JSON list of C-alpha atoms and ligand atoms in Angstrom, two decimals:
[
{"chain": "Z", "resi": 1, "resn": "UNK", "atom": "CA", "xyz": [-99.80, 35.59, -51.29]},
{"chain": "Z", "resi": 2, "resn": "UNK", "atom": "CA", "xyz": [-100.19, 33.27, -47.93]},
{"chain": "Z", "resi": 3, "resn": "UNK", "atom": "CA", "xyz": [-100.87, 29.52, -48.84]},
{"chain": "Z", "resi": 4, "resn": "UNK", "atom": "CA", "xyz": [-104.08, 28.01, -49.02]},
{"chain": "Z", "resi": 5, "resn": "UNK", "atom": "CA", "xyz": [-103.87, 24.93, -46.82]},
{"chain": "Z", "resi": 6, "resn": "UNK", "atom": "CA", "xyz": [-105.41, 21.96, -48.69]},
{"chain": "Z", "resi": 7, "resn": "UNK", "atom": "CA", "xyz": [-106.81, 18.46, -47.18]},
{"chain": "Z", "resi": 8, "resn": "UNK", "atom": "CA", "xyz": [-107.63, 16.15, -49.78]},
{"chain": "Z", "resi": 9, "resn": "UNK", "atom": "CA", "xyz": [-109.69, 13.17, -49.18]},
{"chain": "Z", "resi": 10, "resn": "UNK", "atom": "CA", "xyz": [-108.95, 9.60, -51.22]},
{"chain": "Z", "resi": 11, "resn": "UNK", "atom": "CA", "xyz": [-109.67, 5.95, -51.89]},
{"chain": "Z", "resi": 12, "resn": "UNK", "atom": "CA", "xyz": [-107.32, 4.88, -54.48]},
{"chain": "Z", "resi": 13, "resn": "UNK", "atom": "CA", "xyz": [-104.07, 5.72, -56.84]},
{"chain": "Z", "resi": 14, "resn": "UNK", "atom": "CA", "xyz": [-104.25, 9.22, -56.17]},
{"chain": "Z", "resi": 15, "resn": "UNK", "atom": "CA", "xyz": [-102.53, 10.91, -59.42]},
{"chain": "Z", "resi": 16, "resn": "UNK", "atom": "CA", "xyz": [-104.80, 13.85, -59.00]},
{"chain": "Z", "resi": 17, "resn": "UNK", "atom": "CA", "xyz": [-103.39, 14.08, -55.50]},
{"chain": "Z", "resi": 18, "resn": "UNK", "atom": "CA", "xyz": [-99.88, 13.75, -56.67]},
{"chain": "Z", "resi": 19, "resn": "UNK", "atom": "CA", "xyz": [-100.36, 16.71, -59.17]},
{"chain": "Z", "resi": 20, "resn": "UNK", "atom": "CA", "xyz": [-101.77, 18.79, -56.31]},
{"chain": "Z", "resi": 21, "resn": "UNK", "atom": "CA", "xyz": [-98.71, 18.27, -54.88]},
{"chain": "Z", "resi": 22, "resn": "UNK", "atom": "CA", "xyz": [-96.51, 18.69, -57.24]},
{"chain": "Z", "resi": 23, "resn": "UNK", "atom": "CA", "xyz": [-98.23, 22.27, -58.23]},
{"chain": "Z", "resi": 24, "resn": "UNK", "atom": "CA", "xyz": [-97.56, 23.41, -55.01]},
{"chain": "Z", "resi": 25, "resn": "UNK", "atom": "CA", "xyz": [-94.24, 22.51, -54.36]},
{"chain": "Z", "resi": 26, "resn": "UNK", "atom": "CA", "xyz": [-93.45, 23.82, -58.08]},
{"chain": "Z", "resi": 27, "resn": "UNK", "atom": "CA", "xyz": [-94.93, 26.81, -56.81]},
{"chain": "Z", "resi": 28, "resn": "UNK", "atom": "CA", "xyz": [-97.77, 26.71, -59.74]},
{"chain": "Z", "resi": 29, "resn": "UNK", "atom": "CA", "xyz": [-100.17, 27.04, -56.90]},
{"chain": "Z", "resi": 30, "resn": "UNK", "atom": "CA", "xyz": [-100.26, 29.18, -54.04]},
{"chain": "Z", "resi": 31, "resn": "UNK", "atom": "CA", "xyz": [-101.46, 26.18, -51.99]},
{"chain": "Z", "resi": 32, "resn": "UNK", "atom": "CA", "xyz": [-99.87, 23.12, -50.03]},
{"chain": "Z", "resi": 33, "resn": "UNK", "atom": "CA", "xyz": [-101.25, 19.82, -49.17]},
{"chain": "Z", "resi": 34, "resn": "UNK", "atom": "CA", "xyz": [-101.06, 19.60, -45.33]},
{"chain": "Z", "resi": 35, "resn": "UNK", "atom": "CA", "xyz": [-103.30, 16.53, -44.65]},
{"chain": "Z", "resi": 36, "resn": "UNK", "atom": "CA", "xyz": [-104.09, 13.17, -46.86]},
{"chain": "Z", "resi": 37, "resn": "UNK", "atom": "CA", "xyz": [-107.35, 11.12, -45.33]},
{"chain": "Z", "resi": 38, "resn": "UNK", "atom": "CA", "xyz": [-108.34, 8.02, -46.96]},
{"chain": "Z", "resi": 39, "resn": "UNK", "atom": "CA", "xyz": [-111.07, 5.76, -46.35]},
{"chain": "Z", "resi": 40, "resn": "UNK", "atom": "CA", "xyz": [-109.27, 2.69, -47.60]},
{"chain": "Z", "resi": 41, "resn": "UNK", "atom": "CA", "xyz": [-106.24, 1.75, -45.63]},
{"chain": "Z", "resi": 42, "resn": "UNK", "atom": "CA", "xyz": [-104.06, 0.06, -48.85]},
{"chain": "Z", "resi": 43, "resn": "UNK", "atom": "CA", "xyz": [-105.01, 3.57, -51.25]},
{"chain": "Z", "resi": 44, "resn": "UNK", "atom": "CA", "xyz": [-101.66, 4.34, -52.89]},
{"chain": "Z", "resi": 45, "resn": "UNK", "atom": "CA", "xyz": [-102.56, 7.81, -52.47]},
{"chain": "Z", "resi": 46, "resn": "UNK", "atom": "CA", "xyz": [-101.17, 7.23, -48.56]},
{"chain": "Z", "resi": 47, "resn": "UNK", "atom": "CA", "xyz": [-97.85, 6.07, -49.81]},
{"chain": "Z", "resi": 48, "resn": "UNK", "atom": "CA", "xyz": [-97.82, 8.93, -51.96]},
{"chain": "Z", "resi": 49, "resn": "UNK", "atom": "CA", "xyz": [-98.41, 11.36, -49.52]},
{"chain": "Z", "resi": 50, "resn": "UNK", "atom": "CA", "xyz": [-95.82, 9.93, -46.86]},
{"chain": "Z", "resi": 51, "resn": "UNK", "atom": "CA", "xyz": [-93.19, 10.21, -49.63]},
{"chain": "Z", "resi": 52, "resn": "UNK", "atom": "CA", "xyz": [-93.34, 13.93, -49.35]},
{"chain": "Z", "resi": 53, "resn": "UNK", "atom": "CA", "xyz": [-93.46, 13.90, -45.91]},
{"chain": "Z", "resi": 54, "resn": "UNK", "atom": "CA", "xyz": [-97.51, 14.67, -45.73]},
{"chain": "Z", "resi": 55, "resn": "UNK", "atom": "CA", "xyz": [-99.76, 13.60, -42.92]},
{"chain": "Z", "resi": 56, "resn": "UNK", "atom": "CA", "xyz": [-101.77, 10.40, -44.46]},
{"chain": "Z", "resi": 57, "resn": "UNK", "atom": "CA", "xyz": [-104.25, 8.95, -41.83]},
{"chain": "Z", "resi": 58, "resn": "UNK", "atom": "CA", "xyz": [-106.98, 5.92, -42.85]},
{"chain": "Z", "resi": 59, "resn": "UNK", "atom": "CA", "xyz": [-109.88, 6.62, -41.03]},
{"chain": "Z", "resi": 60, "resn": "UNK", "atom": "CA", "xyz": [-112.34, 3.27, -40.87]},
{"chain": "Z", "resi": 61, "resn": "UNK", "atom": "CA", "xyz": [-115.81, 4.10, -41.52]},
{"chain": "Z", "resi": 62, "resn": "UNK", "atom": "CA", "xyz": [-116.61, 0.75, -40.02]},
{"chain": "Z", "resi": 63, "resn": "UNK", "atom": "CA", "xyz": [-115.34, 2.28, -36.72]},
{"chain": "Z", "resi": 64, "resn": "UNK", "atom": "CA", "xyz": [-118.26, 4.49, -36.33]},
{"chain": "Z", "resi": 65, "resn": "UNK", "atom": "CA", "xyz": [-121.87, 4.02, -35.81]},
{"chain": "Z", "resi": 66, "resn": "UNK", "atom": "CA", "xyz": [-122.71, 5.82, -38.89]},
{"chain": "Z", "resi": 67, "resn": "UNK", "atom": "CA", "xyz": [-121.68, 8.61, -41.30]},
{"chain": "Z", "resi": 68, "resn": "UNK", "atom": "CA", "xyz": [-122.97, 10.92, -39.48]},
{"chain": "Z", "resi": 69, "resn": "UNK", "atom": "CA", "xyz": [-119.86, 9.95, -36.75]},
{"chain": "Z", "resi": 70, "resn": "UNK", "atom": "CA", "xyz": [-117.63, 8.71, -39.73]},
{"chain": "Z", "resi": 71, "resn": "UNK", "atom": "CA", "xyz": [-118.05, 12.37, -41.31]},
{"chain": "Z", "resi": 72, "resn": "UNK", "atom": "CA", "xyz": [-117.52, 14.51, -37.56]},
{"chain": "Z", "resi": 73, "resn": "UNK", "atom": "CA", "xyz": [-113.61, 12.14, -37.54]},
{"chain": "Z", "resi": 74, "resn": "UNK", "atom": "CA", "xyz": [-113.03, 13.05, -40.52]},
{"chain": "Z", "resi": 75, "resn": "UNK", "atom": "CA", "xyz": [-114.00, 16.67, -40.40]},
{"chain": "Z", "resi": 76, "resn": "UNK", "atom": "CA", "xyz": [-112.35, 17.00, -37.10]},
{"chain": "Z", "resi": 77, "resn": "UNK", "atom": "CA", "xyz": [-108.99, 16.40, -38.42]},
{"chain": "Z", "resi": 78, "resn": "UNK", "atom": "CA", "xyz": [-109.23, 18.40, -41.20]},
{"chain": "Z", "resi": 79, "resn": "UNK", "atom": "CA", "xyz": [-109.86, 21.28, -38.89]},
{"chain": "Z", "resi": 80, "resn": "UNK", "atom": "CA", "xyz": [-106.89, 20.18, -36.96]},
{"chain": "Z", "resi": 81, "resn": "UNK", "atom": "CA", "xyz": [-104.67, 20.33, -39.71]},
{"chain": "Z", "resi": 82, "resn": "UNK", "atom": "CA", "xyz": [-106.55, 23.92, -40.52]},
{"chain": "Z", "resi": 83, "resn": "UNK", "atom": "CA", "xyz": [-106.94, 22.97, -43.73]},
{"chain": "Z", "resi": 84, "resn": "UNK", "atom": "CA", "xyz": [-109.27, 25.86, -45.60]},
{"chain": "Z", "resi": 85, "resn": "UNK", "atom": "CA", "xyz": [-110.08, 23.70, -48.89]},
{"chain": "Z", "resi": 86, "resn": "UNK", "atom": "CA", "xyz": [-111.20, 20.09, -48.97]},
{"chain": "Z", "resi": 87, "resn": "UNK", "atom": "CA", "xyz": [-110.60, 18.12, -52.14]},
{"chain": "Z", "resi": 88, "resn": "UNK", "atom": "CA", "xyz": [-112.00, 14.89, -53.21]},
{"chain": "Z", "resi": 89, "resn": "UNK", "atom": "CA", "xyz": [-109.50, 12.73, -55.50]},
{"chain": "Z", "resi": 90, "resn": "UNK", "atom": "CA", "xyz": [-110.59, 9.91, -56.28]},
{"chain": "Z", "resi": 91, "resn": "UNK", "atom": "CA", "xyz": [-113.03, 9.44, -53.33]},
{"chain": "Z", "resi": 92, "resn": "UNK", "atom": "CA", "xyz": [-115.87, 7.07, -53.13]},
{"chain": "Z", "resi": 93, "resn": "UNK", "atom": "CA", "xyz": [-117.75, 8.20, -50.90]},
{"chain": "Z", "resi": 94, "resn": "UNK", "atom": "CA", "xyz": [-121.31, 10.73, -51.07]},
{"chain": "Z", "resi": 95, "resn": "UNK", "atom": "CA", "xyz": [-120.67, 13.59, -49.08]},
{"chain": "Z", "resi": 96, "resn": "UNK", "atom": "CA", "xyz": [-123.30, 14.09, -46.11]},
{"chain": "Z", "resi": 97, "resn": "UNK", "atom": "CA", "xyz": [-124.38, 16.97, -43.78]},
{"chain": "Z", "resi": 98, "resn": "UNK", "atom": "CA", "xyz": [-121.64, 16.85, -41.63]},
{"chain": "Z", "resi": 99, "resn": "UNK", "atom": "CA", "xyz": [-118.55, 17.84, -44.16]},
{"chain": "Z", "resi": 100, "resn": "UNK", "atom": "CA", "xyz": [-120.81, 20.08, -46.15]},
{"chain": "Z", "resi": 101, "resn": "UNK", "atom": "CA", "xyz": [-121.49, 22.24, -43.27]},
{"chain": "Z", "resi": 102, "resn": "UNK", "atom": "CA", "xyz": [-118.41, 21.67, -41.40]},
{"chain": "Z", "resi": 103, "resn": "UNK", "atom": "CA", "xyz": [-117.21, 23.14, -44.98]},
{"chain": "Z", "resi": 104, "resn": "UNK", "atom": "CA", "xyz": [-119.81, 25.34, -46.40]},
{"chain": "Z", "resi": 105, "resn": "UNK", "atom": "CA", "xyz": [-118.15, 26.52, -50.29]},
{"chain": "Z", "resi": 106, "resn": "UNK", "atom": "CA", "xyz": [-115.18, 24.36, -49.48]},
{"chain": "Z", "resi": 107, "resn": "UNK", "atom": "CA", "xyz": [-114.84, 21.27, -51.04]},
{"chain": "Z", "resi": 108, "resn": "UNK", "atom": "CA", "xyz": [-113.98, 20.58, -54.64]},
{"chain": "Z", "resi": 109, "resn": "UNK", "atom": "CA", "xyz": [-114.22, 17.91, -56.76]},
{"chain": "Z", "resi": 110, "resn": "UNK", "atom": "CA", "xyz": [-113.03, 16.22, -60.27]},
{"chain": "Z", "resi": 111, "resn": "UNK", "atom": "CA", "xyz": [-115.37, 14.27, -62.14]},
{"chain": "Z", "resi": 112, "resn": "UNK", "atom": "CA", "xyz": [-114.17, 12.42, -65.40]},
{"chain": "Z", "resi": 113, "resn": "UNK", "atom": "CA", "xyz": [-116.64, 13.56, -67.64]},
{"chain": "Z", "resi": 114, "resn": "UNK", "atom": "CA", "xyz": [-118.27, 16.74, -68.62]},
{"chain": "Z", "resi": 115, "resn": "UNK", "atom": "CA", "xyz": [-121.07, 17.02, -66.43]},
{"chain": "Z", "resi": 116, "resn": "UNK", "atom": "CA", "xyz": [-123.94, 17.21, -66.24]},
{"chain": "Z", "resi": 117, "resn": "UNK", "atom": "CA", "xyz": [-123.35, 14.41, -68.62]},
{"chain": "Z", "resi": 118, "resn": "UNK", "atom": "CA", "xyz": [-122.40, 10.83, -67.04]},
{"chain": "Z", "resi": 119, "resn": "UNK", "atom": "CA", "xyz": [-122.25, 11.48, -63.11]},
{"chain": "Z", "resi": 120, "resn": "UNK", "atom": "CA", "xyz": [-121.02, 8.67, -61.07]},
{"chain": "Z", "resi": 121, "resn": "UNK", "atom": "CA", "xyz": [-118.93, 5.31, -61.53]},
{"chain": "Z", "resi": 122, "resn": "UNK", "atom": "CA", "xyz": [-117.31, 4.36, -64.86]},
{"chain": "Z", "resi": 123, "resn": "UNK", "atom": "CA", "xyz": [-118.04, 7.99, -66.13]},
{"chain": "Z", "resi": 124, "resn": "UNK", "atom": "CA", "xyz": [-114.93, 7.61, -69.14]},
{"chain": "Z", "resi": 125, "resn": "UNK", "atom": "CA", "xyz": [-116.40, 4.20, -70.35]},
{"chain": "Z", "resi": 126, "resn": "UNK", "atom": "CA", "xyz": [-120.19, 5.07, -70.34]},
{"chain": "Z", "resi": 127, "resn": "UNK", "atom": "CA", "xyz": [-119.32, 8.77, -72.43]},
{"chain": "Z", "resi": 128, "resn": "UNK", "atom": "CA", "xyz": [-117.24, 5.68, -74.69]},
{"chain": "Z", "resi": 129, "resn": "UNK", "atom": "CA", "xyz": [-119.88, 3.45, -74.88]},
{"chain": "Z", "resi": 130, "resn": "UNK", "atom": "CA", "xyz": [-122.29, 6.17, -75.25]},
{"chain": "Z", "resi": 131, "resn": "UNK", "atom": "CA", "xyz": [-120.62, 7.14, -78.61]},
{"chain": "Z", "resi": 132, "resn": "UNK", "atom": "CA", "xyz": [-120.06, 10.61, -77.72]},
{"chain": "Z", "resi": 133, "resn": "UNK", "atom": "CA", "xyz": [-117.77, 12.71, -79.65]},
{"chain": "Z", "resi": 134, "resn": "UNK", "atom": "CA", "xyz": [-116.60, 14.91, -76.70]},
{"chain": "Z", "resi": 135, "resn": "UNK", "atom": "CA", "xyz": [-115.74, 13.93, -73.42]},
{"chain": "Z", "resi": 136, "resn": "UNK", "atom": "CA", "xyz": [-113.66, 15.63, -70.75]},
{"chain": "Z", "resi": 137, "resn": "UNK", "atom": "CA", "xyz": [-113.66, 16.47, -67.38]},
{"chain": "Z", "resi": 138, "resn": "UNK", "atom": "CA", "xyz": [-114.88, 18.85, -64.85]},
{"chain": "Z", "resi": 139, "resn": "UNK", "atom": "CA", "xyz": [-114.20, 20.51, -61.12]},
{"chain": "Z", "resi": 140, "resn": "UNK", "atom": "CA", "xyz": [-117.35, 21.19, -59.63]},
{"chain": "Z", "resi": 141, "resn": "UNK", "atom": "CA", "xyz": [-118.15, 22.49, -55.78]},
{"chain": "Z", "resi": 142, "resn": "UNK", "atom": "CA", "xyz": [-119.28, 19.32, -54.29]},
{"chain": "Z", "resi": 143, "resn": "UNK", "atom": "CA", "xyz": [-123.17, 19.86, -52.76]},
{"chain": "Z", "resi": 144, "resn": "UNK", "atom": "CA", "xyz": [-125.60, 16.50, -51.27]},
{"chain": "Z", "resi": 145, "resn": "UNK", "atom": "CA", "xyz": [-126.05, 14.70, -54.90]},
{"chain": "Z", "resi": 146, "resn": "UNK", "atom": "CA", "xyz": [-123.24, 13.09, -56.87]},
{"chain": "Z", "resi": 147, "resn": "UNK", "atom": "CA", "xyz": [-121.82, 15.19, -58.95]},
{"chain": "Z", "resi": 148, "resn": "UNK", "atom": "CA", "xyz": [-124.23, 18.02, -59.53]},
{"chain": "Z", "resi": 149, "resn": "UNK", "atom": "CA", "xyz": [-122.79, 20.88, -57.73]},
{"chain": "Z", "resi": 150, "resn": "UNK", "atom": "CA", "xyz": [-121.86, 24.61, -59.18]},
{"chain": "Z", "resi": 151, "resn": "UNK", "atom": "CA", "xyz": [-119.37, 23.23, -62.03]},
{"chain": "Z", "resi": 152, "resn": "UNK", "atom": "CA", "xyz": [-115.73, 25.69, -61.78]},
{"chain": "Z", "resi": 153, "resn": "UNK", "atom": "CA", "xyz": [-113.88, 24.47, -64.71]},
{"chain": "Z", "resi": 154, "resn": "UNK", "atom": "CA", "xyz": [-114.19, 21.68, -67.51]},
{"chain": "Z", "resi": 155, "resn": "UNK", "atom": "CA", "xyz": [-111.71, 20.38, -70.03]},
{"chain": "Z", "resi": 156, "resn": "UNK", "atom": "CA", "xyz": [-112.80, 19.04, -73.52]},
{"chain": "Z", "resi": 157, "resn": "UNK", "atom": "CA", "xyz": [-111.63, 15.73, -74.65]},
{"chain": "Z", "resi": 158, "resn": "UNK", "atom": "CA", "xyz": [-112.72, 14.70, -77.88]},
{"chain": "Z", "resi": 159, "resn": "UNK", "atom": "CA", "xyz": [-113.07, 11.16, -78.25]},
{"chain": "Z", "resi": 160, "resn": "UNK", "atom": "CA", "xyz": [-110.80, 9.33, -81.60]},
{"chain": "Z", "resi": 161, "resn": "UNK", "atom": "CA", "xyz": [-111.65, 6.48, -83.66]},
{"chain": "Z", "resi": 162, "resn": "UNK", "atom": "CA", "xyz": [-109.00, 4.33, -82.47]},
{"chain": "Z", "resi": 163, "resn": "UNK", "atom": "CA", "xyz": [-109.82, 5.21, -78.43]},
{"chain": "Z", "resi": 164, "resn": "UNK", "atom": "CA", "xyz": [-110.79, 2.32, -76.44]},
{"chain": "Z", "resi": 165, "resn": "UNK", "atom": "CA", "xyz": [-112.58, 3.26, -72.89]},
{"chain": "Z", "resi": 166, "resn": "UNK", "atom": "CA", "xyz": [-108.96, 3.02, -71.37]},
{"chain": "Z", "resi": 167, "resn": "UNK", "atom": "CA", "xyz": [-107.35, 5.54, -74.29]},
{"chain": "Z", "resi": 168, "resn": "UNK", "atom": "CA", "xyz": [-109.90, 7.96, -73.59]},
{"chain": "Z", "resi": 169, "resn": "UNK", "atom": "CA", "xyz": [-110.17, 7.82, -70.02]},
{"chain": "Z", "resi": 170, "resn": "UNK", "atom": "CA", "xyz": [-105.82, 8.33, -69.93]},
{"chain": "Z", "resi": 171, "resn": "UNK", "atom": "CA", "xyz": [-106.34, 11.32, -72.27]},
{"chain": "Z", "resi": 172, "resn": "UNK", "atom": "CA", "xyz": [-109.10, 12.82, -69.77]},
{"chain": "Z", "resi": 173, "resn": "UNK", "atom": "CA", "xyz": [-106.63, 12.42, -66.90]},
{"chain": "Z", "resi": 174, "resn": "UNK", "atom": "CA", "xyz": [-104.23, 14.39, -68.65]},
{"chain": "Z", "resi": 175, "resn": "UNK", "atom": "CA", "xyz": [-106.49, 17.00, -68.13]},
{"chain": "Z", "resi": 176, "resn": "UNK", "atom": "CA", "xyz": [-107.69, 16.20, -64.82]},
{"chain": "Z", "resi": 177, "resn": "UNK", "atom": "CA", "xyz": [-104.02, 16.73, -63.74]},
{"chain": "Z", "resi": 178, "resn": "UNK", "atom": "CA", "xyz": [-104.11, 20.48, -65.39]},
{"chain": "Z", "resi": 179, "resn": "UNK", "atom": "CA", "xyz": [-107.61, 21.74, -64.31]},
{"chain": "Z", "resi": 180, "resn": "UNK", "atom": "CA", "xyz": [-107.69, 20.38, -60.80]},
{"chain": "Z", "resi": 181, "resn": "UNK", "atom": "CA", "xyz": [-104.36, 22.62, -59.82]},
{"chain": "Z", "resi": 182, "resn": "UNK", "atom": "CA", "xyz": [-105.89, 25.27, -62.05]},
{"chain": "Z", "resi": 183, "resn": "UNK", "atom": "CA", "xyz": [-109.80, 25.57, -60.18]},
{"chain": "Z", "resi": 184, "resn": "UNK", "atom": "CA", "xyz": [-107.10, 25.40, -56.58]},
{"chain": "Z", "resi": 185, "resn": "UNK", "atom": "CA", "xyz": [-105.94, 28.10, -58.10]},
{"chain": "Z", "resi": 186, "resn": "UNK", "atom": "CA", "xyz": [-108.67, 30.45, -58.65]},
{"chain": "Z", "resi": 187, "resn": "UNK", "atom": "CA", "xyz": [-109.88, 29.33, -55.44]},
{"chain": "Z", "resi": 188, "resn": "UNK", "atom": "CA", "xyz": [-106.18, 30.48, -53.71]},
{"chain": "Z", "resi": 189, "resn": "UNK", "atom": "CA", "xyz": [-106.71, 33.56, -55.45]},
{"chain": "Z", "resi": 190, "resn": "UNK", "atom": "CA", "xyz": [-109.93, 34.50, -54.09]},
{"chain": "Z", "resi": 191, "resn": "UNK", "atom": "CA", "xyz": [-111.36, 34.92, -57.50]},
{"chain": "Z", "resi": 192, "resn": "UNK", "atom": "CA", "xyz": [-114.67, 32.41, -57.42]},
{"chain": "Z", "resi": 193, "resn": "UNK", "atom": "CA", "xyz": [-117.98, 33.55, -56.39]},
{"chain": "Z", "resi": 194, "resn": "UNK", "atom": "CA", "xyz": [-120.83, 31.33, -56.19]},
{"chain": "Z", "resi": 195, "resn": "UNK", "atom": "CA", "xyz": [-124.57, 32.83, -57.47]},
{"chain": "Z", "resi": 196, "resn": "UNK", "atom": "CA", "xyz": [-126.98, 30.05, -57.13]},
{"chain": "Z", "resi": 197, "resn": "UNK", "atom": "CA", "xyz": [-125.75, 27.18, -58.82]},
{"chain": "Z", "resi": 198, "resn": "UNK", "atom": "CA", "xyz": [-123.66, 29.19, -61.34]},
{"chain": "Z", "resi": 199, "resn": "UNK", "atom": "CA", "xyz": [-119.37, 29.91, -60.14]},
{"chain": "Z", "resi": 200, "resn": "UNK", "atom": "CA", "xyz": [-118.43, 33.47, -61.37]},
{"chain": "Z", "resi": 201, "resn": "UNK", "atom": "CA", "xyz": [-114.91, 34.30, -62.30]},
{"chain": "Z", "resi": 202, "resn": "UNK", "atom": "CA", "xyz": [-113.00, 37.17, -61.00]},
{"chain": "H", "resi": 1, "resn": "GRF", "atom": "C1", "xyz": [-110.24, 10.30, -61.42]},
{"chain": "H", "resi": 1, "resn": "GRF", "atom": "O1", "xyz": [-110.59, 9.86, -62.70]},
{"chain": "H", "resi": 1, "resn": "GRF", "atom": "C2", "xyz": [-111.24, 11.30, -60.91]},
{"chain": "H", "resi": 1, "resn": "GRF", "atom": "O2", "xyz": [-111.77, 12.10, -61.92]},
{"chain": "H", "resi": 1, "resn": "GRF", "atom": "C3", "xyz": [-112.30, 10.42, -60.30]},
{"chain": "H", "resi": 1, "resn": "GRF", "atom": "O3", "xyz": [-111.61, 9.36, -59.72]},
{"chain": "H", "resi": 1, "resn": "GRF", "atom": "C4", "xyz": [-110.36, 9.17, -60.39]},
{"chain": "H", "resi": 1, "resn": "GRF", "atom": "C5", "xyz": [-109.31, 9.26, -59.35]},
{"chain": "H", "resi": 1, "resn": "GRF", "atom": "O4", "xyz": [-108.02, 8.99, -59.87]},
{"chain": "H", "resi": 1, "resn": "GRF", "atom": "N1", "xyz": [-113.12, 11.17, -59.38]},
{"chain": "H", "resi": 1, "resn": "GRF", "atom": "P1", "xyz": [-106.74, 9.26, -58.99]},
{"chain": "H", "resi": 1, "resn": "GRF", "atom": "O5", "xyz": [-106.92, 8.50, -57.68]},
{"chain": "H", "resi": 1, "resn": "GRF", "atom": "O6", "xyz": [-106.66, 10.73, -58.74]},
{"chain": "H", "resi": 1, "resn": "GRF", "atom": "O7", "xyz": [-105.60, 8.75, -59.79]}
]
């Protein structure tokens, strides 16, 4: 099977990029990170792409007029590094019209909670505060609202009596670290269709 060239986009530590990685070069994946774009120039998701030798390029949103502008850099590289699946790790930023269309079905992300429950910031500690029993997290297509698109894969967390918002939000990264690879999988494999806002499995 060929493989699936992957840009993923980043603000911060970048674990979930860093387990990417390592699934492809383990060969768990047929896919290979071939581009690293972050929108913070100190993310220690750049260092951890240069120390495999990846592309890892800040690109300044206050360089550009607006998003619109912002989004046509960003989307322009991507396509020069012909990357055929986007994914968001840890990146704060809402998507707008220009990736989405630039990348219709192509862009992935993971979301610390099992949504639709707790979209956006802080997901782990509001699910904790919250007093749920189960938490988790999912990969979802990414559409124009935060975090609602056609959900892939989730992973159940369930929360303990002795978990503080940091325990449980380690445990659910754990998992993030599985599923993420796992949904790039499917993906790789051809074997997601999307009906509406429902993803099929081949
Ligand atoms: C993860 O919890 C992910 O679910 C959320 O942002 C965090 C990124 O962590 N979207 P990392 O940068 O991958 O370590």
């Amino acid at each position: 099977m060929s493989c699936l060239r992957l840009g993923v986009l980043v603000s911060g530590r970048g674990s979930n990029l860093q387990a990417i990685i390592d699934a492809g070069q383990k060969g768990e994946i047929p896919a290979e990170v071939v581009v690293v774009i972050s929108d913070q120039p100190d993310a220690f998701a750049l260092t951890r792409a240069r120390a495999n030798n990846i592309p890892a390029i800040y690109v300044n949103f206050q360089d550009f007029p607006n998003k619109e502008k912002y989004e046509e850099k960003v989307a322009a590289i991507l396509q020069a590094h012909k990357v055929e699946l986007v994914c968001l790790a840890g990146y704060m930023r809402i998507l707008g019209a220009s990736m989405l269309e630039a990348f219709p079905n192509r862009i992935m992300n993971i979301h610390p909670a099992l949504l639709p429950a707790f979209p956006g910031l802080h997901a782990q500690a509001r699910a904790w505060e919250h007093g749920v029993r189960f938490s988790g997290c999912t990969v979802h297509f990414v559409d124009e609202g935060v975090d609602t698109g056609p959900i892939i894969l989730q992973a159940v967390v369930p929360v303990l009596v002795e978990d503080t918002a940091e325990t449980l939000a380690a445990r659910i990264l754990e998992q993030e670290h599985k599923i993420y690879p796992a949904a790039i999988r499917l993906f790789a494999q051809n074997r997601l269709r999307i009906q509406r806002r429902k993803v099929y499995l081949k």
